[in-house]
PDB file of C-alpha atoms in Angstrom:
ATOM      1  CA  MET A 258      42.757 167.538 -79.872  1.00 83.00           C
ATOM      2  CA  THR A 259      42.480 166.554 -83.430  1.00 89.00           C
ATOM      3  CA  LYS A 260      41.692 163.189 -84.848  1.00 86.00           C
ATOM      4  CA  GLY A 261      45.062 163.042 -86.310  1.00 86.00           C
ATOM      5  CA  ALA A 262      46.565 163.553 -83.018  1.00 89.00           C
ATOM      6  CA  LEU A 263      44.090 161.107 -81.197  1.00 86.00           C
ATOM      7  CA  TYR A 264      44.730 158.147 -83.788  1.00 86.00           C
ATOM      8  CA  ARG A 265      48.639 158.501 -83.482  1.00 91.00           C
ATOM      9  CA  HIS A 266      48.055 156.966 -79.844  1.00 90.00           C
ATOM     10  CA  TYR A 267      45.296 154.676 -80.747  1.00 93.00           C
ATOM     11  CA  LYS A 268      44.652 152.217 -83.742  1.00 93.00           C
ATOM     12  CA  SER A 269      40.844 152.525 -83.751  1.00 93.00           C
ATOM     13  CA  LYS A 270      37.739 153.563 -81.765  1.00 93.00           C
ATOM     14  CA  ARG A 271      37.635 150.367 -80.323  1.00 97.00           C
ATOM     15  CA  ASP A 272      41.234 150.836 -78.899  1.00 96.00           C
ATOM     16  CA  ILE A 273      40.070 154.124 -77.292  1.00 95.00           C
ATOM     17  CA  PHE A 274      37.252 152.415 -75.900  1.00 97.00           C
ATOM     18  CA  ASP A 275      39.309 149.525 -74.624  1.00 97.00           C
ATOM     19  CA  CYS A 276      41.815 152.036 -72.965  1.00 97.00           C
ATOM     20  CA  ILE A 277      39.149 153.859 -71.247  1.00 97.00           C
ATOM     21  CA  VAL A 278      37.370 150.826 -69.966  1.00 97.00           C
ATOM     22  CA  GLY A 279      40.640 149.365 -68.706  1.00 97.00           C
ATOM     23  CA  ARG A 280      41.570 152.738 -66.962  1.00 97.00           C
ATOM     24  CA  MET A 281      37.983 152.703 -65.110  1.00 96.00           C
ATOM     25  CA  GLU A 282      38.438 149.113 -64.156  1.00 92.00           C
ATOM     26  CA  GLN A 283      41.961 149.849 -62.640  1.00 94.00           C
ATOM     27  CA  GLN A 284      40.370 152.842 -60.714  1.00 94.00           C
ATOM     28  CA  ASP A 285      37.487 150.943 -59.507  1.00 88.00           C
ATOM     29  CA  GLY A 286      39.867 148.297 -58.225  1.00 85.00           C
ATOM     30  CA  GLU A 287      42.081 150.829 -56.611  1.00 89.00           C
ATOM     31  CA  GLN A 288      39.036 152.353 -54.877  1.00 88.00           C
ATOM     32  CA  ALA A 289      37.824 148.688 -53.923  1.00 83.00           C
ATOM     33  CA  THR A 290      41.051 148.127 -52.092  1.00 85.00           C
ATOM     34  CA  GLU A 291      41.278 151.535 -50.494  1.00 86.00           C
ATOM     35  CA  TYR A 292      37.867 151.018 -48.891  1.00 85.00           C
ATOM     36  CA  ASP A 293      38.477 147.136 -48.269  1.00 82.00           C
ATOM     37  CA  MET A 294      35.698 146.106 -50.544  1.00 74.00           C
ATOM     38  CA  PRO A 295      35.946 142.753 -52.319  1.00 67.00           C
ATOM     39  CA  GLN A 296      36.930 142.941 -56.095  1.00 61.00           C
ATOM     40  CA  VAL A 297      34.419 141.460 -58.490  1.00 67.00           C
ATOM     41  CA  PHE A 298      35.936 140.049 -61.637  1.00 66.00           C
ATOM     42  CA  PRO A 299      33.932 139.658 -64.928  1.00 64.00           C
ATOM     43  CA  LEU A 300      32.715 136.277 -65.894  1.00 59.00           C
TER      44      LEU A 300
END
């Protein structure tokens, strides 16, 4: 993937980072629900 293609979808490196972190949080929440674990929310 080229930089140009990447930045067509994201405005900045921070935007890419935020998207990755958001996806990880979503997956963690789904797994916590699947295994009946309590979800911990950031302060």
